[in-house]
Short mmCIF file of C-alpha atoms in Angstrom, two decimals:
data_model
loop_
_atom_site.label_atom_id
_atom_site.label_comp_id
_atom_site.label_asym_id
_atom_site.label_seq_id
_atom_site.Cartn_x
_atom_site.Cartn_y
_atom_site.Cartn_z
CA MET A 1 0.14 -22.70 -19.31
CA LEU A 2 -1.56 -19.70 -20.78
CA GLN A 3 1.77 -18.11 -21.36
CA LEU A 4 3.13 -21.00 -23.38
CA VAL A 5 0.15 -20.83 -25.68
CA ALA A 6 0.50 -17.08 -26.11
CA GLY A 7 4.22 -17.54 -26.73
CA ILE A 8 3.66 -19.96 -29.57
CA GLU A 9 1.20 -17.65 -31.25
CA LYS A 10 3.33 -14.57 -31.07
CA GLY A 11 6.82 -15.98 -31.10
CA PRO A 12 8.93 -16.14 -27.99
CA SER A 13 10.02 -12.52 -27.97
CA ALA A 14 6.76 -10.78 -28.93
CA ALA A 15 6.40 -7.64 -26.84
CA ILE A 16 3.37 -7.78 -24.60
CA VAL A 17 3.99 -4.36 -23.06
CA THR A 18 5.60 -1.48 -24.90
CA VAL A 19 6.23 1.78 -23.10
CA GLU A 20 7.55 4.65 -25.21
CA ASN A 21 8.68 8.08 -24.05
CA LEU A 22 6.40 7.91 -21.05
CA VAL A 23 5.98 11.06 -19.01
CA LYS A 24 3.97 11.33 -15.80
CA ARG A 25 3.73 14.42 -13.65
CA PHE A 26 2.13 15.03 -10.30
CA GLY A 27 1.69 18.79 -10.25
CA HIS A 28 5.17 20.21 -10.76
CA PHE A 29 6.86 16.96 -9.83
CA THR A 30 7.90 14.80 -12.76
CA ALA A 31 7.51 11.21 -11.60
CA LEU A 32 8.43 9.63 -14.92
CA ASN A 33 10.58 11.34 -17.47
CA ASP A 34 10.84 9.82 -20.91
CA VAL A 35 10.72 6.18 -19.88
CA ASN A 36 11.05 3.40 -22.47
CA LEU A 37 10.49 -0.22 -21.59
CA THR A 38 9.55 -3.34 -23.50
CA VAL A 39 8.35 -6.50 -21.84
CA ALA A 40 8.36 -9.67 -23.89
CA ALA A 41 5.79 -12.39 -23.35
CA GLY A 42 7.06 -14.71 -20.65
CA GLU A 43 9.68 -12.29 -19.47
CA LYS A 44 10.23 -11.50 -15.78
CA ILE A 45 11.42 -8.03 -14.96
CA VAL A 46 12.40 -6.69 -11.58
CA LEU A 47 12.13 -2.94 -11.14
CA CYS A 48 14.22 -1.45 -8.38
CA GLY A 49 15.47 1.89 -7.28
CA PRO A 50 15.32 4.34 -4.39
CA SER A 51 11.96 5.41 -3.05
CA GLY A 52 10.41 8.12 -5.19
CA SER A 53 12.26 6.93 -8.27
CA GLY A 54 9.02 6.26 -10.16
CA LYS A 55 8.99 2.47 -10.23
CA SER A 56 5.54 2.10 -8.68
CA THR A 57 4.21 4.90 -10.85
CA LEU A 58 5.51 3.09 -13.92
CA ILE A 59 3.68 -0.13 -13.24
CA ARG A 60 0.58 1.76 -12.15
CA CYS A 61 0.61 3.45 -15.56
CA ILE A 62 0.72 0.07 -17.29
CA ASN A 63 -2.82 -0.71 -16.16
CA HIS A 64 -3.88 2.92 -16.19
CA ILE A 65 -4.41 3.31 -12.46
CA GLU A 66 -2.31 6.40 -13.08
CA LYS A 67 -2.98 8.30 -16.29
CA HIS A 68 0.16 9.19 -18.15
CA ASP A 69 0.72 12.71 -19.46
CA ALA A 70 2.74 11.95 -22.59
CA GLY A 71 4.16 9.01 -24.48
CA ARG A 72 2.55 5.71 -25.44
CA ILE A 73 1.72 2.54 -23.60
CA VAL A 74 0.65 -0.48 -25.63
CA VAL A 75 -0.48 -3.55 -23.73
CA ASP A 76 -1.27 -6.72 -25.64
CA GLY A 77 -1.79 -4.73 -28.82
CA ILE A 78 -4.09 -2.11 -27.29
CA GLU A 79 -2.91 1.43 -26.79
CA LEU A 80 -3.97 2.98 -23.49
CA SER A 81 -5.84 6.22 -23.92
CA ASP A 82 -8.71 7.89 -22.14
CA ARG A 83 -11.17 5.52 -23.80
CA MET A 84 -12.39 3.53 -20.82
CA THR A 85 -13.48 0.61 -23.00
CA ASP A 86 -9.86 0.06 -24.03
CA VAL A 87 -8.66 0.59 -20.50
CA ASN A 88 -11.04 -2.01 -19.12
CA VAL A 89 -10.05 -4.51 -21.80
CA VAL A 90 -6.40 -4.03 -20.88
CA ARG A 91 -7.09 -4.29 -17.15
CA ARG A 92 -8.73 -7.65 -17.65
CA GLU A 93 -5.48 -8.96 -19.10
CA VAL A 94 -3.22 -7.37 -16.52
CA GLY A 95 -3.21 -8.68 -12.97
CA MET A 96 -1.99 -6.46 -10.18
CA VAL A 97 -0.81 -7.18 -6.66
CA PHE A 98 -0.49 -4.26 -4.25
CA GLN A 99 1.75 -3.55 -1.32
CA SER A 100 -1.26 -3.25 0.99
CA PHE A 101 -3.10 -6.29 -0.47
CA ASN A 102 -6.34 -4.34 -1.02
CA LEU A 103 -8.54 -7.37 -0.60
CA PHE A 104 -12.24 -6.57 -0.30
CA PRO A 105 -12.82 -6.96 3.44
CA HIS A 106 -16.58 -7.54 3.17
CA LEU A 107 -16.17 -10.57 0.90
CA SER A 108 -14.83 -13.94 1.92
CA VAL A 109 -11.57 -15.16 0.46
CA VAL A 110 -13.29 -17.19 -2.24
CA GLU A 111 -15.75 -14.39 -3.02
CA ASN A 112 -12.83 -12.02 -3.45
CA CYS A 113 -11.56 -14.37 -6.12
CA MET A 114 -14.96 -14.91 -7.75
CA LEU A 115 -16.17 -11.32 -8.09
CA ALA A 116 -14.29 -10.16 -11.16
CA PRO A 117 -14.45 -13.45 -13.11
CA MET A 118 -18.24 -13.45 -12.67
CA LYS A 119 -18.93 -9.76 -13.25
CA VAL A 120 -16.26 -8.99 -15.82
CA ARG A 121 -15.58 -12.29 -17.56
CA GLY A 122 -19.15 -13.51 -17.27
CA LEU A 123 -18.38 -16.85 -15.64
CA SER A 124 -21.18 -18.63 -13.83
CA ARG A 125 -20.99 -18.83 -10.06
CA ALA A 126 -20.01 -22.49 -10.21
CA GLU A 127 -17.29 -21.91 -12.80
CA ALA A 128 -15.91 -18.96 -10.89
CA ARG A 129 -15.88 -20.90 -7.66
CA GLU A 130 -14.13 -23.85 -9.24
CA ARG A 131 -11.48 -21.60 -10.73
CA ALA A 132 -11.08 -19.70 -7.46
CA ILE A 133 -10.67 -22.84 -5.38
CA GLY A 134 -8.16 -24.19 -7.89
CA LEU A 135 -6.01 -21.08 -7.71
CA LEU A 136 -6.36 -20.79 -3.95
CA ARG A 137 -5.07 -24.35 -3.79
CA LYS A 138 -2.16 -23.30 -5.97
CA VAL A 139 -1.20 -20.59 -3.48
CA ARG A 140 -1.90 -23.14 -0.71
CA ILE A 141 -4.64 -21.26 1.06
CA HIS A 142 -7.76 -23.11 -0.10
CA ASP A 143 -8.45 -24.28 3.46
CA GLN A 144 -9.15 -20.63 4.35
CA ALA A 145 -11.50 -20.07 1.42
CA ASN A 146 -14.51 -19.18 3.54
CA LYS A 147 -12.70 -16.89 5.95
CA TYR A 148 -12.65 -13.12 5.58
CA PRO A 149 -9.49 -11.13 4.83
CA GLY A 150 -9.49 -9.63 8.31
CA GLN A 151 -9.08 -13.10 9.75
CA LEU A 152 -5.91 -13.85 7.82
CA SER A 153 -2.28 -12.91 8.37
CA GLY A 154 -0.58 -10.49 6.03
CA GLY A 155 1.23 -13.23 4.14
CA GLN A 156 -1.99 -15.15 3.69
CA GLN A 157 -3.80 -12.03 2.52
CA GLN A 158 -1.12 -11.33 -0.05
CA ARG A 159 -1.33 -14.89 -1.37
CA VAL A 160 -5.09 -14.48 -1.68
CA ALA A 161 -4.48 -11.24 -3.56
CA ILE A 162 -2.23 -13.12 -5.98
CA ALA A 163 -4.87 -15.80 -6.46
CA ARG A 164 -7.54 -13.14 -6.97
CA ALA A 165 -5.50 -11.56 -9.76
CA LEU A 166 -4.78 -14.97 -11.33
CA CYS A 167 -8.49 -15.80 -11.42
CA MET A 168 -8.84 -13.30 -14.26
CA GLN A 169 -6.30 -15.40 -16.18
CA PRO A 170 -4.15 -12.37 -16.92
CA LYS A 171 -1.44 -12.37 -19.54
CA ILE A 172 0.85 -10.34 -17.36
CA MET A 173 1.15 -9.80 -13.62
CA LEU A 174 2.31 -6.58 -12.01
CA PHE A 175 3.63 -6.65 -8.45
CA ASP A 176 3.96 -3.38 -6.55
CA GLU A 177 6.26 -4.08 -3.60
CA PRO A 178 4.26 -7.15 -2.63
CA THR A 179 6.34 -8.00 0.41
CA SER A 180 7.07 -4.53 1.80
CA ALA A 181 4.09 -4.46 4.15
CA LEU A 182 4.74 -7.91 5.52
CA ASP A 183 6.36 -9.03 8.73
CA PRO A 184 9.72 -10.62 7.93
CA GLU A 185 8.61 -14.18 8.65
CA MET A 186 5.84 -13.89 6.06
CA VAL A 187 7.94 -12.60 3.21
CA LYS A 188 9.12 -16.04 2.19
CA GLU A 189 5.68 -17.60 1.71
CA VAL A 190 4.76 -14.80 -0.69
CA LEU A 191 8.06 -14.92 -2.55
CA ASP A 192 7.77 -18.69 -2.89
CA THR A 193 4.38 -18.23 -4.50
CA MET A 194 5.81 -15.67 -6.90
CA VAL A 195 8.74 -17.91 -7.80
CA GLU A 196 6.32 -20.71 -8.57
CA LEU A 197 4.29 -18.39 -10.75
CA ALA A 198 7.43 -17.33 -12.58
CA LYS A 199 8.38 -20.94 -13.21
CA ASP A 200 4.93 -21.51 -14.72
CA GLY A 201 5.92 -19.01 -17.39
CA MET A 202 3.88 -15.98 -16.31
CA THR A 203 5.01 -12.61 -17.63
CA MET A 204 5.87 -10.57 -14.56
CA VAL A 205 6.92 -7.05 -13.74
CA CYS A 206 7.85 -6.77 -10.07
CA VAL A 207 8.75 -3.73 -8.07
CA THR A 208 10.70 -5.24 -5.21
CA HIS A 209 13.82 -4.91 -3.16
CA GLU A 210 14.06 -8.63 -2.60
CA MET A 211 17.34 -9.12 -4.38
CA GLY A 212 17.44 -12.85 -3.76
CA PHE A 213 14.16 -13.12 -5.61
CA ALA A 214 15.51 -10.93 -8.40
CA ARG A 215 18.54 -13.16 -8.81
CA GLU A 216 16.45 -16.28 -8.85
CA ILE A 217 13.78 -15.40 -11.38
CA ALA A 218 14.47 -12.09 -13.14
CA ASP A 219 15.44 -12.07 -16.80
CA ARG A 220 16.27 -8.43 -16.47
CA VAL A 221 16.73 -5.96 -13.64
CA VAL A 222 15.67 -2.41 -14.41
CA PHE A 223 17.12 0.22 -12.13
CA MET A 224 15.29 3.53 -11.89
CA ASP A 225 16.23 6.81 -10.29
CA ARG A 226 14.47 10.18 -10.36
CA GLY A 227 11.91 9.13 -12.91
CA CYS A 228 14.34 7.65 -15.43
CA ILE A 229 15.55 4.18 -16.24
CA VAL A 230 19.22 4.41 -15.40
CA GLU A 231 20.38 0.89 -16.01
CA GLU A 232 19.04 -2.37 -17.43
CA ALA A 233 20.98 -5.58 -17.08
CA ASP A 234 20.63 -9.24 -16.37
CA PRO A 235 20.60 -9.82 -12.63
CA GLU A 236 24.04 -11.42 -12.34
CA ALA A 237 25.73 -8.55 -14.10
CA PHE A 238 23.68 -5.96 -12.24
CA PHE A 239 24.44 -7.25 -8.79
CA ARG A 240 28.08 -8.13 -9.50
CA ALA A 241 29.09 -5.01 -11.32
CA PRO A 242 26.53 -2.23 -11.70
CA ARG A 243 27.62 0.10 -14.45
CA THR A 244 26.33 3.33 -12.99
CA GLU A 245 27.35 5.21 -9.89
CA ARG A 246 23.75 5.60 -8.77
CA ALA A 247 23.07 1.88 -8.98
CA ARG A 248 26.24 1.17 -6.99
CA ASP A 249 25.13 3.62 -4.27
CA PHE A 250 21.69 2.06 -4.19
CA LEU A 251 22.97 -1.49 -3.91
CA GLY A 252 25.42 -0.39 -1.23
CA GLN A 253 22.47 0.86 0.80
CA ILE A 254 20.14 -2.10 0.49
CA ILE A 255 22.60 -4.96 0.74
CA HIS A 256 23.71 -5.14 4.31
CA MET B 1 -52.28 9.26 36.62
CA PHE B 2 -52.93 7.87 33.14
CA ALA B 3 -56.47 6.77 34.15
CA VAL B 4 -57.92 9.65 32.17
CA LEU B 5 -56.70 7.97 28.98
CA LEU B 6 -59.21 5.20 29.53
CA GLU B 7 -62.15 7.58 29.85
CA GLN B 8 -64.75 7.93 27.13
CA THR B 9 -64.40 10.74 24.65
CA ALA B 10 -67.25 12.74 23.18
CA ASP B 11 -67.19 10.55 20.04
CA GLY B 12 -67.56 7.32 22.02
CA GLN B 13 -63.92 6.23 21.85
CA ARG B 14 -61.40 6.33 24.64
CA TYR B 15 -58.61 8.88 24.75
CA ILE B 16 -56.06 6.13 24.46
CA ASP B 17 -57.56 5.22 21.09
CA TRP B 18 -56.69 8.71 19.92
CA LEU B 19 -53.11 8.14 20.99
CA VAL B 20 -52.97 4.79 19.24
CA SER B 21 -54.35 6.31 16.07
CA GLY B 22 -51.75 9.07 16.32
CA LEU B 23 -49.03 6.50 16.86
CA GLY B 24 -50.19 4.72 13.70
CA TRP B 25 -49.76 7.87 11.60
CA THR B 26 -46.40 8.60 13.21
CA LEU B 27 -45.15 5.12 12.42
CA ALA B 28 -46.53 5.13 8.89
CA LEU B 29 -44.91 8.48 8.17
CA ALA B 30 -41.58 7.46 9.65
CA PHE B 31 -41.52 4.02 8.01
CA PHE B 32 -42.39 5.01 4.47
CA GLY B 33 -40.48 8.28 4.78
CA TRP B 34 -37.42 6.29 5.78
CA TRP B 35 -37.41 4.20 2.64
CA ILE B 36 -37.77 7.28 0.46
CA ALA B 37 -34.96 8.91 2.42
CA PHE B 38 -32.71 5.87 2.24
CA ALA B 39 -33.21 5.28 -1.49
CA VAL B 40 -32.78 8.93 -2.47
CA GLY B 41 -30.00 9.43 0.08
CA VAL B 42 -27.89 6.57 -1.21
CA VAL B 43 -28.27 7.70 -4.82
CA VAL B 44 -27.48 11.34 -4.01
CA GLY B 45 -24.61 10.34 -1.72
CA ILE B 46 -23.08 8.28 -4.50
CA GLY B 47 -23.67 11.19 -6.86
CA ARG B 48 -21.60 13.40 -4.58
CA THR B 49 -18.58 11.13 -5.10
CA VAL B 50 -18.64 10.38 -8.83
CA GLN B 51 -16.11 11.93 -11.17
CA ASN B 52 -18.74 13.42 -13.48
CA ARG B 53 -18.78 17.04 -12.33
CA ALA B 54 -22.32 17.81 -13.47
CA VAL B 55 -23.71 14.88 -11.49
CA ALA B 56 -21.63 15.76 -8.44
CA ALA B 57 -22.77 19.39 -8.61
CA LEU B 58 -26.42 18.39 -8.89
CA ALA B 59 -26.08 16.08 -5.89
CA ARG B 60 -24.39 18.85 -3.93
CA LEU B 61 -27.15 21.26 -4.84
CA TYR B 62 -29.75 18.80 -3.63
CA VAL B 63 -28.00 18.36 -0.30
CA GLU B 64 -27.49 22.08 0.29
CA ILE B 65 -31.11 22.91 -0.46
CA PHE B 66 -32.79 20.19 1.53
CA ARG B 67 -30.41 20.16 4.45
CA ASN B 68 -30.27 23.87 5.03
CA ILE B 69 -33.96 24.80 5.01
CA PRO B 70 -35.65 24.17 8.36
CA VAL B 71 -37.87 21.15 8.18
CA LEU B 72 -40.86 23.19 9.37
CA VAL B 73 -40.43 25.59 6.47
CA GLN B 74 -40.10 22.68 4.06
CA MET B 75 -43.32 21.25 5.45
CA PHE B 76 -45.12 24.52 4.66
CA LEU B 77 -43.52 24.68 1.23
CA TRP B 78 -44.81 21.26 0.26
CA TYR B 79 -48.24 21.78 1.79
CA PHE B 80 -49.08 25.43 1.11
CA VAL B 81 -46.74 26.64 -1.63
CA LEU B 82 -46.37 23.69 -4.00
CA PRO B 83 -50.06 23.57 -5.05
CA GLU B 84 -49.89 27.30 -5.81
CA ILE B 85 -46.89 27.14 -8.11
CA LEU B 86 -48.08 24.11 -10.06
CA PRO B 87 -50.44 24.50 -13.01
CA VAL B 88 -53.87 25.44 -11.67
CA ALA B 89 -55.59 22.16 -12.51
CA LEU B 90 -52.88 20.07 -10.87
CA GLY B 91 -52.70 22.40 -7.88
CA ASN B 92 -56.44 22.16 -7.37
CA ALA B 93 -56.32 18.40 -7.65
CA ILE B 94 -53.69 18.29 -4.90
CA LYS B 95 -55.72 20.60 -2.67
CA GLN B 96 -58.71 18.31 -3.07
CA ILE B 97 -57.00 15.19 -1.79
CA PRO B 98 -59.22 14.25 1.15
CA PRO B 99 -57.85 14.32 4.69
CA PRO B 100 -55.85 12.80 6.19
CA TRP B 101 -54.06 11.95 2.92
CA GLY B 102 -53.93 15.59 1.89
CA SER B 103 -51.63 16.16 4.86
CA PHE B 104 -49.96 12.78 4.90
CA PHE B 105 -48.47 12.86 1.39
CA PRO B 106 -46.86 16.31 1.65
CA ALA B 107 -45.47 15.32 5.05
CA LEU B 108 -44.16 12.05 3.63
CA VAL B 109 -42.42 13.76 0.72
CA CYS B 110 -41.07 16.49 2.97
CA LEU B 111 -39.58 14.19 5.60
CA GLY B 112 -38.31 11.72 3.02
CA LEU B 113 -36.45 14.29 0.95
CA TYR B 114 -35.18 16.22 3.96
CA THR B 115 -33.79 13.11 5.63
CA ALA B 116 -32.39 11.95 2.29
CA ALA B 117 -30.11 14.99 2.19
CA ARG B 118 -28.74 14.10 5.59
CA ILE B 119 -28.28 10.44 4.66
CA ALA B 120 -26.57 11.46 1.44
CA GLU B 121 -23.89 13.30 3.40
CA GLN B 122 -23.25 10.25 5.50
CA VAL B 123 -23.10 7.96 2.48
CA ARG B 124 -20.58 10.34 0.95
CA ALA B 125 -18.51 10.40 4.12
CA GLY B 126 -18.63 6.60 4.28
CA ILE B 127 -17.48 6.29 0.67
CA GLU B 128 -14.69 8.80 1.14
CA ALA B 129 -13.53 7.01 4.28
CA LEU B 130 -12.75 3.83 2.36
CA PRO B 131 -9.09 3.28 1.55
CA LYS B 132 -8.16 4.34 -1.97
CA GLY B 133 -6.72 0.88 -2.56
CA GLN B 134 -10.22 -0.58 -2.71
CA VAL B 135 -11.09 1.34 -5.87
CA GLU B 136 -7.65 0.67 -7.30
CA ALA B 137 -7.95 -3.04 -6.71
CA ALA B 138 -11.40 -3.10 -8.29
CA SER B 139 -10.17 -1.13 -11.30
CA ALA B 140 -7.15 -3.36 -11.65
CA LEU B 141 -9.50 -6.35 -11.87
CA GLY B 142 -11.31 -4.68 -14.75
CA LEU B 143 -14.47 -3.80 -12.83
CA SER B 144 -16.30 -0.84 -14.37
CA GLY B 145 -17.24 2.19 -12.32
CA TYR B 146 -20.76 0.88 -11.82
CA LEU B 147 -19.58 -2.59 -10.75
CA THR B 148 -17.05 -1.05 -8.39
CA TYR B 149 -19.73 1.00 -6.65
CA ARG B 150 -22.21 -1.85 -6.65
CA HIS B 151 -19.99 -4.61 -5.30
CA VAL B 152 -17.06 -2.96 -3.57
CA ILE B 153 -17.72 0.60 -2.44
CA VAL B 154 -21.36 0.84 -1.45
CA PRO B 155 -21.54 -2.41 0.56
CA GLN B 156 -18.59 -1.28 2.64
CA ALA B 157 -19.68 2.33 2.98
CA LEU B 158 -23.17 1.40 4.16
CA ARG B 159 -21.77 -0.88 6.84
CA LEU B 160 -19.48 1.89 7.95
CA ILE B 161 -22.30 4.40 8.45
CA ILE B 162 -24.83 2.21 10.25
CA PRO B 163 -24.07 3.88 13.61
CA SER B 164 -24.71 7.34 12.23
CA LEU B 165 -27.75 6.15 10.27
CA THR B 166 -29.20 5.17 13.63
CA SER B 167 -29.55 8.84 14.52
CA GLU B 168 -31.29 9.43 11.20
CA VAL B 169 -33.81 6.68 11.93
CA MET B 170 -34.48 8.29 15.28
CA GLY B 171 -34.47 11.72 13.66
CA ILE B 172 -37.09 10.97 11.04
CA TYR B 173 -39.68 9.63 13.45
CA LYS B 174 -39.13 12.52 15.84
CA ASN B 175 -39.51 14.94 12.95
CA THR B 176 -42.88 13.39 12.11
CA SER B 177 -44.25 15.59 14.89
CA VAL B 178 -43.75 18.58 12.60
CA ALA B 179 -46.54 17.17 10.43
CA LEU B 180 -49.06 18.35 13.00
CA THR B 181 -48.52 21.87 11.65
CA ILE B 182 -50.14 20.87 8.37
CA GLY B 183 -52.98 19.07 10.08
CA LEU B 184 -51.89 15.45 10.26
CA MET B 185 -53.26 13.91 13.44
CA GLU B 186 -50.11 12.10 14.45
CA LEU B 187 -48.97 11.35 17.97
CA THR B 188 -48.15 14.87 19.12
CA ALA B 189 -51.29 16.29 17.56
CA GLN B 190 -53.40 13.69 19.33
CA ALA B 191 -51.67 14.44 22.62
CA ARG B 192 -52.50 18.08 22.17
CA GLN B 193 -56.09 17.20 21.34
CA ILE B 194 -56.38 15.09 24.48
CA SER B 195 -54.85 17.87 26.50
CA GLU B 196 -57.40 20.33 25.16
CA ALA B 197 -60.31 17.96 25.72
CA THR B 198 -59.39 16.90 29.24
CA PHE B 199 -57.19 19.74 30.55
CA GLN B 200 -54.83 16.96 31.67
CA THR B 201 -51.81 18.46 29.93
CA PHE B 202 -49.24 16.57 31.95
CA THR B 203 -50.90 13.21 31.34
CA ALA B 204 -51.43 13.78 27.63
CA PHE B 205 -47.92 14.87 26.78
CA GLY B 206 -46.41 12.53 29.38
CA ALA B 207 -47.97 9.59 27.57
CA ALA B 208 -46.75 10.86 24.19
CA THR B 209 -43.26 11.33 25.63
CA LEU B 210 -43.16 7.77 26.89
CA VAL B 211 -44.26 6.46 23.51
CA TYR B 212 -41.55 8.50 21.73
CA LEU B 213 -38.95 7.23 24.19
CA ALA B 214 -40.01 3.63 23.68
CA LEU B 215 -39.81 4.10 19.91
CA ALA B 216 -36.32 5.53 20.24
CA LEU B 217 -35.17 2.51 22.19
CA ILE B 218 -36.72 0.13 19.68
CA ALA B 219 -35.10 1.95 16.78
CA TYR B 220 -31.75 1.94 18.52
CA GLN B 221 -31.91 -1.74 19.33
CA GLY B 222 -33.06 -2.56 15.81
CA MET B 223 -30.14 -0.74 14.27
CA ALA B 224 -27.73 -2.37 16.71
CA LEU B 225 -29.05 -5.76 15.59
CA ILE B 226 -28.57 -4.83 11.94
CA ASP B 227 -25.08 -3.57 12.73
CA ARG B 228 -24.18 -6.86 14.31
CA ALA B 229 -25.78 -8.93 11.58
CA VAL B 230 -23.84 -7.33 8.74
CA ARG B 231 -20.56 -6.80 10.55
CA ILE B 232 -17.63 -8.10 8.55
CA PRO B 233 -15.96 -11.07 10.23
CA GLY B 234 -12.45 -10.23 11.29
CA THR B 235 -13.16 -6.56 11.89
CA GLY B 236 -15.20 -6.71 15.08
CA ARG B 237 -13.85 -5.68 18.43
CA GLY B 238 -12.40 -8.70 20.14
CA GLU B 239 -14.70 -11.09 18.36
CA ASP B 240 -12.02 -13.07 16.52
CA ALA B 241 -8.43 -13.57 17.36
CA ILE B 242 -6.71 -11.67 14.59
CA GLU B 243 -3.07 -12.26 14.05
CA PRO B 244 -1.11 -9.10 14.74
CA ALA B 245 0.10 -8.83 11.18
CA ALA B 246 -3.42 -8.75 9.89
CA THR B 247 -4.65 -5.95 12.10
CA HIS B 248 -2.52 -3.17 10.72
CA ALA B 249 -3.02 -4.30 7.18
CA ILE B 250 -6.74 -3.68 7.05
CA GLN B 251 -8.43 -0.43 7.75
CA PRO B 252 -10.35 -0.39 11.03
CA ILE B 253 -13.72 -0.44 9.40
CA ASP B 254 -15.78 0.33 12.47
CA SER B 255 -13.97 3.44 13.54
CA LEU B 256 -15.46 6.58 12.10
CA PRO B 257 -13.08 8.88 10.29
CA ASP B 258 -12.78 12.57 11.05
CA ALA B 259 -14.69 13.30 7.90
CA MET B 260 -17.76 11.64 9.31
CA GLU B 261 -20.31 14.21 10.15
CA VAL B 262 -21.69 14.04 13.63
CA VAL B 263 -25.36 14.74 13.39
CA LYS B 264 -27.76 16.20 15.89
#
């Protein structure tokens, strides 16, 4: 919904995230080396690559959970710098879902969803609750609204985490291996939720190795290795005929 | 054996009244001292973990000073030394506070600030024991540093440290006995006074010991009740059936990490 509106204002291909010449180092290790990436409003991008290739670091830089060392990141027209006011404005517009859910264990499911809208967006308790219940219903977990995260399964927790991020009405959603910590039988419920979100028009950047998911919803697959973007292609082309040796090796390892 | 406690004293009371009066001062000192200690301790403990280096260094300095000077020495510093180093007029005013308040207030400040340093270390350990993902998730939602501490970090950290705070509650009321050295007639001082008046040393200190023991049990039970009341559903031992997938996903919030300081 939100996305359609934003799309009309800015034109269908307006870049919502622009990453230019991004460099990120951890000590002597260069995690990202001169990375360039543009995400258009409404676009769905799947980031893949071997572990340690920098894909998680890249999306963590987009909402400044990791500070980059060089290059530019512009999100929704705001350049990320050390000015925390800018950073917090950007973070409001960028939802993030983590591998380990990171729900707040001391708050109930619905309180998890209400906290940021009330404290950051300034919604009243009633408004925040209404929005939270609505989005929990969307991820089909509203009947657990008053439970605590520790009482839910991993798949349920991850769906709550998605609803919690959506409650901020973000313009873009980042997913950092959202299904990697899940037992196999719970992967599908989370992926289904993400597919639904994609079909609603949400701009998404997903780090995932779920290639079925990538085929179904991705507009573009971005393959990373050793801190660089090695290949970008539409999913059909990428999976059928990867252009680079490294991508072929990678696909050979993950597709059994 | 405790019959002597019911005998009349020279001032027309009974010895047991002395004990009760002493108990009153002990409780008052421990109770009000605790709230000073808790308030200061939480603030300093948070200060130890913030990114601002000046604040963190100040908090560290506070902890090192107040934790590493023996509480008896601190008691003397507040009672004897402080009035001397203040401007003369202020120092004289402090010296003229009538008893027992002239002893009570220095003892209160001393125990409060000393215990605060110990609580601060536990608050810090509790904060550092939280998974990093909690702060990341809060940041990702746009919560400011203050909001993150207020709504995400501190509520979890305080729950985590309730067991070790129990020993601080017990510690502060036991340390109230040090106040007798600056003339506060608390429980131990009254026991000594009874012992001197009646020569029944065993009875006098035996009674005080029993009272201290009873207080310890009450404090322990009280903290256990608080622990249970604020426990997060889904994290208790065997209280809810948690699906296996959920158990490894969340941090075991009631197990103390290695970083947690074992006190006493």
